Coordinates of C-alpha atoms and ligand atoms in Angstrom, one line a residue:
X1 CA 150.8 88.9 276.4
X2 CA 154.3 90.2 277.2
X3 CA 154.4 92.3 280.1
X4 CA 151.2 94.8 279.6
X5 CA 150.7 95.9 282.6
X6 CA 153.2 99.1 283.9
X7 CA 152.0 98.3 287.4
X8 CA 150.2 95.1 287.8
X9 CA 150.0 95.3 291.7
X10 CA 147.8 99.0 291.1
X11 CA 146.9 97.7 287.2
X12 CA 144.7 95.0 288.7
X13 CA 143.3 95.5 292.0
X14 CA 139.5 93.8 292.2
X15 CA 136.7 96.2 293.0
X16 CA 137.2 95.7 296.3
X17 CA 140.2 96.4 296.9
X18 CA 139.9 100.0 295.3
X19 CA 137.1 100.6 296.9
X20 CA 139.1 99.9 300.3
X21 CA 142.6 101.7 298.9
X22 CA 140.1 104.7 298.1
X23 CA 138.7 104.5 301.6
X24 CA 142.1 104.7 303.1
X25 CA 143.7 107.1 301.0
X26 CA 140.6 109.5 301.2
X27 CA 141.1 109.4 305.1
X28 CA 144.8 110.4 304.6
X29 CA 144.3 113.1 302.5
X30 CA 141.1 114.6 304.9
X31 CA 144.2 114.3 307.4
X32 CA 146.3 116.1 305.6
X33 CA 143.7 118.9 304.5
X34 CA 142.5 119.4 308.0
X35 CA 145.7 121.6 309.3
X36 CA 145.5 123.8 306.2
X37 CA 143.7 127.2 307.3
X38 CA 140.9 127.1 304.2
X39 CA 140.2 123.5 304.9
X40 CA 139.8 124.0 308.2
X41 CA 137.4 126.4 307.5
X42 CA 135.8 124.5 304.4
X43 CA 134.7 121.8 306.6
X44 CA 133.2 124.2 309.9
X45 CA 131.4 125.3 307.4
X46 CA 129.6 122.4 306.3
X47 CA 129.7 121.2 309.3
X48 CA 132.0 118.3 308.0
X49 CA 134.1 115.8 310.9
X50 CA 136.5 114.3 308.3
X51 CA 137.7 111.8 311.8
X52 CA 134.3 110.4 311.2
X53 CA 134.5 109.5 307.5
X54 CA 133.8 106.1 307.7
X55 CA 133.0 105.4 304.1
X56 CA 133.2 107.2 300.5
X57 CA 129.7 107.9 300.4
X58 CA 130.6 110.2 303.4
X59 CA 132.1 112.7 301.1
X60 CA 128.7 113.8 300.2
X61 CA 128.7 115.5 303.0
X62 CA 131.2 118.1 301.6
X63 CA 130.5 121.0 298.9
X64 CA 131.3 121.2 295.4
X65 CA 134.2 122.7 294.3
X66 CA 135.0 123.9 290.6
X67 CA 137.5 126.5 288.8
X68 CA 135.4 129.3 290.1
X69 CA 136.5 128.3 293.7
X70 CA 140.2 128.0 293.0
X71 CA 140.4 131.6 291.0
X72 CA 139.1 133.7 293.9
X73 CA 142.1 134.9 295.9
X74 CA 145.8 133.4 296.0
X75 CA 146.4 129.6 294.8
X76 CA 148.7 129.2 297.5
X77 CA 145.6 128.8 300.2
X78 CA 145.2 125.2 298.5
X79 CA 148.4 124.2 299.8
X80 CA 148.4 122.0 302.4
X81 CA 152.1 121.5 302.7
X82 CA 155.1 124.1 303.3
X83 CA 155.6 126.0 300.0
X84 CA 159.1 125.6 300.2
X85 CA 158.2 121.7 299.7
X86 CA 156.4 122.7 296.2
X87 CA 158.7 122.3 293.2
X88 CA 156.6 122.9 290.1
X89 CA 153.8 124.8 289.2
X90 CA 151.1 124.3 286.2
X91 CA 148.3 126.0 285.2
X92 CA 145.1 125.0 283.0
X93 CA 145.2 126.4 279.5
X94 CA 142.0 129.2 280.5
X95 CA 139.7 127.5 277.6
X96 CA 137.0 129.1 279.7
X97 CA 138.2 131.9 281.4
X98 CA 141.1 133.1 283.7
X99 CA 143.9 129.8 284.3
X100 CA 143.8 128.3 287.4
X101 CA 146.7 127.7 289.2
X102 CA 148.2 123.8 290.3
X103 CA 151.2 123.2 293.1
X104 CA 153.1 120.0 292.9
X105 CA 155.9 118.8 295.6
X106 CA 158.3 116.6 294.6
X107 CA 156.5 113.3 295.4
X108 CA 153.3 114.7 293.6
X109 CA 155.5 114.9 289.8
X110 CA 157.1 111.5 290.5
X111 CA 153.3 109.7 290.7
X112 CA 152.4 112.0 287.9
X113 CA 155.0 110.4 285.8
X114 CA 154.3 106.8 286.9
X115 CA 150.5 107.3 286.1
X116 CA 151.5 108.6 282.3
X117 CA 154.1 106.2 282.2
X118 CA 151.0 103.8 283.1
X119 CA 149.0 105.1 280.1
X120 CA 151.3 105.0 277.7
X121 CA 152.7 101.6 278.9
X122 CA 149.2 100.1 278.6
X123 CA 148.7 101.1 275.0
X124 CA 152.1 99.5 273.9
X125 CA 154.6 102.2 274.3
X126 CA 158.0 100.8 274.8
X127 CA 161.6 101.7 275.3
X128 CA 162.6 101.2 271.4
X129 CA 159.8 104.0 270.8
X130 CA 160.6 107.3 269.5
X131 CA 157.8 109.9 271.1
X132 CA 157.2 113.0 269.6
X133 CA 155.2 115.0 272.0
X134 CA 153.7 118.0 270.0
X135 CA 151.6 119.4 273.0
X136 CA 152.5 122.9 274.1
X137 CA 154.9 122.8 276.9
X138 CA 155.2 125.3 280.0
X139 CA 152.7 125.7 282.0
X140 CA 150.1 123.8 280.1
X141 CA 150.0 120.7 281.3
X142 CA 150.6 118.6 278.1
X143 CA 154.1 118.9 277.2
X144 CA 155.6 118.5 280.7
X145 CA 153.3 115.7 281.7
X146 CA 153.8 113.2 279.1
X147 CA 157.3 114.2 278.8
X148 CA 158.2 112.4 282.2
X149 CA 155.8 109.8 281.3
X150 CA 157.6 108.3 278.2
X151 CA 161.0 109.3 279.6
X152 CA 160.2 106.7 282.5
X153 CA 159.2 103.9 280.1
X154 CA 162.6 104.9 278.6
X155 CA 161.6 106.0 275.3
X156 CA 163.1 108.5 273.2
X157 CA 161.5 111.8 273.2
X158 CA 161.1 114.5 271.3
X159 CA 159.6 117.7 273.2
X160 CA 158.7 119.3 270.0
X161 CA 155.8 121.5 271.4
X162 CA 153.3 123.1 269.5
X163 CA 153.1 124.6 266.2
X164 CA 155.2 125.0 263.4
X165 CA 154.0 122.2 261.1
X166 CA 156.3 121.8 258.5
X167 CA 159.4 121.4 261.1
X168 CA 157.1 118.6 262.8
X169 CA 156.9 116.9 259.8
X170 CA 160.5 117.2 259.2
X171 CA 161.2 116.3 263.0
X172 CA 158.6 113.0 262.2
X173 CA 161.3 112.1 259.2
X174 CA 164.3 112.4 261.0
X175 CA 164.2 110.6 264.0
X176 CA 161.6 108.0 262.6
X177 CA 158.8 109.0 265.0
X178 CA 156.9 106.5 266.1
X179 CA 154.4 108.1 268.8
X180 CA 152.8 111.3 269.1
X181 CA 151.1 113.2 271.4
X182 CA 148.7 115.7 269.8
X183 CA 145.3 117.6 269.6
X184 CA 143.0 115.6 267.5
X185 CA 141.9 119.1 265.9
X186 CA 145.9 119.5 264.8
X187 CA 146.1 116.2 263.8
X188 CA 143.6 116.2 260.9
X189 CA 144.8 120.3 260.2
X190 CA 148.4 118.5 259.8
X191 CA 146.9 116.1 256.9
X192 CA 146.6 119.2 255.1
X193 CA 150.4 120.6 255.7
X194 CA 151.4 116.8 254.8
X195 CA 149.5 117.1 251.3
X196 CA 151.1 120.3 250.6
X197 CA 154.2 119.0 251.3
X198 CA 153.8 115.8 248.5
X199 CA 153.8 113.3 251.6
X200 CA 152.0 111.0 252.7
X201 CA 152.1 110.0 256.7
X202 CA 151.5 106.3 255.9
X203 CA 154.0 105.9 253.5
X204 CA 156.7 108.3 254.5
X205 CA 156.8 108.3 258.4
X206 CA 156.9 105.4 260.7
X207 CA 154.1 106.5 263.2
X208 CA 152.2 103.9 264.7
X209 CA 150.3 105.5 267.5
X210 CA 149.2 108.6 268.7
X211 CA 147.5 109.9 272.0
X212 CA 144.9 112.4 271.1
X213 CA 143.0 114.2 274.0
X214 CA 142.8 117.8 275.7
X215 CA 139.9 118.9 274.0
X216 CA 136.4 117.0 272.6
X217 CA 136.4 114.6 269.4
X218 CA 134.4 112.2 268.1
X219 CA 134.7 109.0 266.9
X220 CA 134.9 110.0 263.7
X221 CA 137.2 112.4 263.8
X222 CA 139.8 109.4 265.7
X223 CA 138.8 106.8 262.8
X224 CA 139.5 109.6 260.2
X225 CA 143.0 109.7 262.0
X226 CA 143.9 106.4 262.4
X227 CA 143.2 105.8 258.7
X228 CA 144.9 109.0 256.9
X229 CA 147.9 108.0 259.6
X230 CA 147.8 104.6 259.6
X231 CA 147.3 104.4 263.1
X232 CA 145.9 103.4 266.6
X233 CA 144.7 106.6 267.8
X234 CA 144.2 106.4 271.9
X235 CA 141.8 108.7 273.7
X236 CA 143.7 110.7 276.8
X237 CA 141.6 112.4 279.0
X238 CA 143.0 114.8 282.0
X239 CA 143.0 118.1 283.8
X240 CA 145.3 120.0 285.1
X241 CA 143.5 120.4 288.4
X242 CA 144.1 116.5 288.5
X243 CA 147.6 117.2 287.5
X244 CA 146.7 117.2 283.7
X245 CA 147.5 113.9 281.5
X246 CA 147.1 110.8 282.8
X247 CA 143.7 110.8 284.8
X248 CA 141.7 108.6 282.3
X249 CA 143.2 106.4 279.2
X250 CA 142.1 104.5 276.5
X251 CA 143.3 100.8 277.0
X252 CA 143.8 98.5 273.7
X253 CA 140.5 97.7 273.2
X254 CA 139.7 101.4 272.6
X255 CA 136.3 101.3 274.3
X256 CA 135.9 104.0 276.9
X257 CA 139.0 105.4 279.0
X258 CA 140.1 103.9 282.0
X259 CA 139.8 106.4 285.2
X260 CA 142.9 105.7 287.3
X261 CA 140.9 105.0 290.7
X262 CA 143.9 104.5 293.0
X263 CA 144.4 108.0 292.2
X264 CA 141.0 109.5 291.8
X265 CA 137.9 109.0 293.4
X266 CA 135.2 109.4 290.9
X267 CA 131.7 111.1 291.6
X268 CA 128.8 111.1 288.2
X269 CA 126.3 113.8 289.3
X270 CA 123.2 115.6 287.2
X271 CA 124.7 119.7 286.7
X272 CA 121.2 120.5 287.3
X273 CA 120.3 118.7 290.8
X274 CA 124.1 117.7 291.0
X275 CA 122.9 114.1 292.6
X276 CA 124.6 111.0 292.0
X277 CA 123.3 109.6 288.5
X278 CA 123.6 105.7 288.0
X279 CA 126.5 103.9 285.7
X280 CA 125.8 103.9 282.5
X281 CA 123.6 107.4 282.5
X282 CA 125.3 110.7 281.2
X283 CA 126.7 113.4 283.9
X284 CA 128.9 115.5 285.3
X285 CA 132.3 114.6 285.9
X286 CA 133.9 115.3 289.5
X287 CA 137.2 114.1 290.8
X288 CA 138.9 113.7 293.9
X289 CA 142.5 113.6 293.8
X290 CA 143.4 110.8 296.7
X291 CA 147.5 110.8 296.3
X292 CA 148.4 114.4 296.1
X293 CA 150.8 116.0 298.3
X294 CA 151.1 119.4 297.8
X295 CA 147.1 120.6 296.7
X296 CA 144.3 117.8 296.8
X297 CA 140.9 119.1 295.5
X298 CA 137.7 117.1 297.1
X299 CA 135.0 117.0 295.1
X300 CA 136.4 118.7 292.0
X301 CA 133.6 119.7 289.7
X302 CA 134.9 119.0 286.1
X303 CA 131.8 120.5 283.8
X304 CA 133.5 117.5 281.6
X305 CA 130.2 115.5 281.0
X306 CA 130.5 111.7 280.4
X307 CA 128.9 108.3 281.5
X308 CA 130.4 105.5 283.4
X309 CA 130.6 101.9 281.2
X310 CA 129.0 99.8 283.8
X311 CA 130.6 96.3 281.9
X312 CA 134.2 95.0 282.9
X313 CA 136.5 95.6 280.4
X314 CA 138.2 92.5 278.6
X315 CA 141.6 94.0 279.4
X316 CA 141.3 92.7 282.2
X317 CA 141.5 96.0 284.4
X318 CA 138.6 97.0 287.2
X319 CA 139.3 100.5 287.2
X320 CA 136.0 101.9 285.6
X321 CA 135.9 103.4 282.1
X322 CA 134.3 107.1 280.7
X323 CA 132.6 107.6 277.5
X324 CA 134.3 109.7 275.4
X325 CA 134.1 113.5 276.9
X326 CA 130.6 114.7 275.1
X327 CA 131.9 118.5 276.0
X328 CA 131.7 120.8 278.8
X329 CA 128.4 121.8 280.2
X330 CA 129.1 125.3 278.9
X331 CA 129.7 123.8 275.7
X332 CA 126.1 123.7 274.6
X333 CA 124.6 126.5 273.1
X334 CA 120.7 127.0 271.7
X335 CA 120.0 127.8 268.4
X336 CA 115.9 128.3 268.0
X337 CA 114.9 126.4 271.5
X338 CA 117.3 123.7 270.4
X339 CA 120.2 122.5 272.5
X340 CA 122.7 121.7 270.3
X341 CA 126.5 120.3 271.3
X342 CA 129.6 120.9 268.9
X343 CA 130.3 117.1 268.8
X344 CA 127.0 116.5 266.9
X345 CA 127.8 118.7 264.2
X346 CA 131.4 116.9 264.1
X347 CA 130.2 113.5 264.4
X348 CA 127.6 114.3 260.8
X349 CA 130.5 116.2 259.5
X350 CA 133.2 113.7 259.3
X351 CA 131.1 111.0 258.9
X352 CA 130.8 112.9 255.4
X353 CA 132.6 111.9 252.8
X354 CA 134.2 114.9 250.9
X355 CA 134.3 116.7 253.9
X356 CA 137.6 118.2 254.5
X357 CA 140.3 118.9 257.5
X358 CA 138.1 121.6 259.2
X359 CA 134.8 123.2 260.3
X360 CA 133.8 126.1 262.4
X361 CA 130.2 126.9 263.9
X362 CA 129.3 130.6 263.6
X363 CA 126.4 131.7 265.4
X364 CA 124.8 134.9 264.4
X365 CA 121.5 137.3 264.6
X366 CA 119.8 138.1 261.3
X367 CA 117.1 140.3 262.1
X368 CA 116.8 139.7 265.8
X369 CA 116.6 136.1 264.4
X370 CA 118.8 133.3 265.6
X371 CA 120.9 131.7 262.5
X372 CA 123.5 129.3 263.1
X373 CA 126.2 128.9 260.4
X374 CA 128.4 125.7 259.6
X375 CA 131.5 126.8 257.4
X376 CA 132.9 123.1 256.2
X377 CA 136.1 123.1 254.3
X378 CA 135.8 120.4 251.4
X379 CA 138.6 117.5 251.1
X380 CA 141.5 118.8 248.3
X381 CA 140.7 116.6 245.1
X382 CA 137.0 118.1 245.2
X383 CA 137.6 121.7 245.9
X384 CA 139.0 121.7 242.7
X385 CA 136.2 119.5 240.9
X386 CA 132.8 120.4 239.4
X387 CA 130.4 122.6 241.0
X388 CA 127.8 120.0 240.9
X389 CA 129.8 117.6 243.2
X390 CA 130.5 120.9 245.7
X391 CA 126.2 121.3 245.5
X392 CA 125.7 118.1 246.2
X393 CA 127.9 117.8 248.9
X394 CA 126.6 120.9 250.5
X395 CA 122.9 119.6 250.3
X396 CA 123.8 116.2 251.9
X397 CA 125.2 118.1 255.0
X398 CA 122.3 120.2 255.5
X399 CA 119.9 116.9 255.3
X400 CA 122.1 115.3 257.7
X401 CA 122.5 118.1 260.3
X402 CA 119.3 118.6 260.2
X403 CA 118.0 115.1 261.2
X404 CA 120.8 115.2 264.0
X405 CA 120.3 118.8 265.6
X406 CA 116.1 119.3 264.4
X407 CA 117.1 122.7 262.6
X408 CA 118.4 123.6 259.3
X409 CA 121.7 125.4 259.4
X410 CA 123.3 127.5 256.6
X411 CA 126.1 125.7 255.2
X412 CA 128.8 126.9 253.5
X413 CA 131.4 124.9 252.0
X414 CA 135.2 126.7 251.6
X415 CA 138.8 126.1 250.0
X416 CA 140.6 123.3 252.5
X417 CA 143.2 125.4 254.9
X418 CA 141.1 128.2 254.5
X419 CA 139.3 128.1 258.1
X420 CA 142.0 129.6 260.9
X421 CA 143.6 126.4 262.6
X422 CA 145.3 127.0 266.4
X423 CA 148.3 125.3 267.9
X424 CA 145.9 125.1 270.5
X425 CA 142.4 123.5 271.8
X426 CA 140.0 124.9 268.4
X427 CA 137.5 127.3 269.2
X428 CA 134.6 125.2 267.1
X429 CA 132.1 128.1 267.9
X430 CA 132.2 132.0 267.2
X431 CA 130.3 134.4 265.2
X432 CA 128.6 137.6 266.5
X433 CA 125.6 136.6 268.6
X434 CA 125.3 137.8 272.2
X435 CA 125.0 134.9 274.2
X436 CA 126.5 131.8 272.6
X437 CA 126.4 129.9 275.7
X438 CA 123.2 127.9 276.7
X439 CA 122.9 130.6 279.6
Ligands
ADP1 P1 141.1 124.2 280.5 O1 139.9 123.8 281.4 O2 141.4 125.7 280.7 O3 141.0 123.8 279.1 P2 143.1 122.2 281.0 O4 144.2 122.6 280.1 O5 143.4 121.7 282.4 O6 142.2 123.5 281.2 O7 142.2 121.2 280.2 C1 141.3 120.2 280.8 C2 140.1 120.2 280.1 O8 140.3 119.8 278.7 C3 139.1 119.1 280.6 O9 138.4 119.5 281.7 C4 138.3 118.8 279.4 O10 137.3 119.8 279.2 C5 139.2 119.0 278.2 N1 139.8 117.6 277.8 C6 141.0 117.1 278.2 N2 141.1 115.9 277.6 C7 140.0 115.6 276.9 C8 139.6 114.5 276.1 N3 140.3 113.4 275.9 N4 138.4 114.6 275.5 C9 137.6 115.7 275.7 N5 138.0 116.8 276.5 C10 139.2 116.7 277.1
ZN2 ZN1 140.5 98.0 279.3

């Protein structure tokens, strides 16, 4: 195949030798940390030597860290470089509380680039491409991050941002958009603004790829996607805490995303015993950044849970795959004494047919009972159909909720555009009960 690899020398390194460029890089940065006053004092503390760190496992040795350790007190103690060096800052979007804060130097944008540029590279993004990148830009990490990516594979780009739909569209039209960068949640909300509009994105734009990520989808919200589109649809997966974009990437064969291990030194652990869990078995995420200048993070805690693929991929590259993100551990929440995820009642929702654009779980107590909600907005052509159909509909989804979550939740179909839809990551749960949270 013509030239798929961005950077074959990084691309396709054996086991081995990423096991031995992590070793080697990990050393460096423990270097680097060790003159930064909270580092210094990180590692007394555990009673951590990082000059005897004679192999990854050695890490272990070292706490956790997680957003709750970088929002106490002033970012800048992360820095483990002059701040005068530091020439961009970022910050995560606050999904679950108060942003946290990211430094980059100079050196630290230029290998953020080059690992987007990888991603996009891999998936077949090439200079003749015209890249739309609907992502919010400032400090979310989004918009600038794939922005230098594609504009280092030389490809046009369009830094649309968020929002504002129908100038998307129009933006799609004019400059014959070929690849977009968007929230999967937006994506299938947009369907709905293309309807409106008389258009249809298969026949009337020229896309032929997208990169969906930032928040948790399911497979069949991507298949819905790639079909209403007419598109390969390619799982991203980053944080801005690990610069953003760019971290993990679907390659062609679209079967679990690629973690960039040159980069980042991946740890699986159990959130409840937070021990290493074997390949293959679900867990925590938790990164270590092993090439950043300005502010590495050891042992990262993600709440992202996931599973390594233990198999080779056929694309040839080592670097190990994630499942698709499942949600964050937070995400859960217990309806009855049932643990229930948002991505199950996706996954039964758009496997639906008749289903429309949008869903939202509402979570409620009805006389000091627990009652969990599913508003589900119907596809166009039935909304306006026979009642019968809409019944029908309705019943099927309560049968097949129930056999995935083991309750019976209220269902209640509505018009298609009627459900609010952000620019943003969607808020799949609300409602008025106390404690949505598994906690
Ligand atoms: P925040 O944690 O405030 O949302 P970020 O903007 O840095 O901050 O977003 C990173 C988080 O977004 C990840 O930790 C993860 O929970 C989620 N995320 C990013 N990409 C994906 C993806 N492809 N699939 C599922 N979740 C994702
Ligand atoms: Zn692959």
């Amino acid at each position: 195949m013509e030239g798929e690899f961005w950077n074959p020398e990084m691309e396709l390194l054996s086991r081995e030798e990423i096991g031995d460029l992590q070793l080697k890089r990990l050393r460096e940065v423990l270097e680097r940390c060790r003159r930064s006053p909270f580092w210094k004092e990180w590692f007394r503390e555990a009673g951590f030597d990082p000059e005897k760190v004679s192999s990854l496992a050695d890490l272990r040795a070292l706490p956790f860290m997680d957003k709750e350790t970088l929002r106490g007190g002033d970012p800048r103690r992360f820095l483990v470089v002059d701040q005068e060096d530091i020439v961009r800052v970022h910050a995560s979007s606050g999904t679950t509380g108060q942003s946290t804060v990211v430094f980059h130097t100079a050196r630290d944008i230029e290998t953020w680039a080059e690992l987007v540029a990888r991603c996009m590279y891999m998936t077949g993004v090439r200079r003749y491409d015209v890249f739309q990148n609907m992502m919010g830009y400032g400090l979310f990490t989004g918009g600038l991050g794939f922005h230098y990516g594609a504009e280092r594979i030389g490809a046009m780009v369009i830094p649309a941002g968020s929002g504002n739909s129908k100038r998307q569209i129009q933006l799609m039209r004019d400059f014959r958009t070929t690849v977009v960068h968007i929230i999967p949640s937006y994506a299938l909300y947009l369907l709905e603004v293309f309807r409106e509009m008389g258009l249809d994105p298969r026949r009337d734009t020229d896309l032929r790829m997208a990169f969906i990520g930032a928040e948790p989808h399911t497979e069949s919200l991507r298949r819905r996607l790639e079909e209403a589109y007419g598109i390969k649809a390619y799982n991203s997966y980053g944080l801005s805490e690990m610069n953003g974009p760019g971290v993990a990437f679907e390659c062609p064969f679209q079967e679990g995303m690629h973690v960039w291990e040159d980069n980042f030194l991946l740890e699986v652990v159990d959130p409840r015993t937070l021990e290493p869990v074997p390949d293959g078995e679900e867990g925590e995420l938790v990164f270590t950044s092993l090439n950043r200048e300005g502010m590495p993070l050891l042992r990262y805690r993600t709440h992202d849970l996931s599973a390594v693929y233990p198999e080779p991929c056929r694309c040839g590259r080592a670097h190990r795959r994630i499942a698709r993100i499942k949600g964050r551990t937070d995400d859960m929440f217990i309806v009855k004494g049932v643990n229930i995820f948002p991505m199950q009642v996706e996954r039964v929702l758009l496997g639906i047919l008749g289903v429309g654009s949008n869903y939202r779980i509402v979570l409620e107590t009805v006389e000091s009972r627990d009652e969990m909600r599913v508003q589900v907005e119907v596809a166009g052509d039935l909304w306006h159909g026979e009642v019968r159909e809409l019944e029908r509909l309705r019943r099927r989804i309560v049968e097949e909720l129930r056999q995935e979550i083991l309750i019976t939740p209220l269902v209640e179909l509505v018009e298609p555009g009627s459900l609010p839809a952000g620019e943003g990551k969607a808020v799949r749960v609300g409602g008025t009960r106390e404690h949505v949270r598994g906690d």
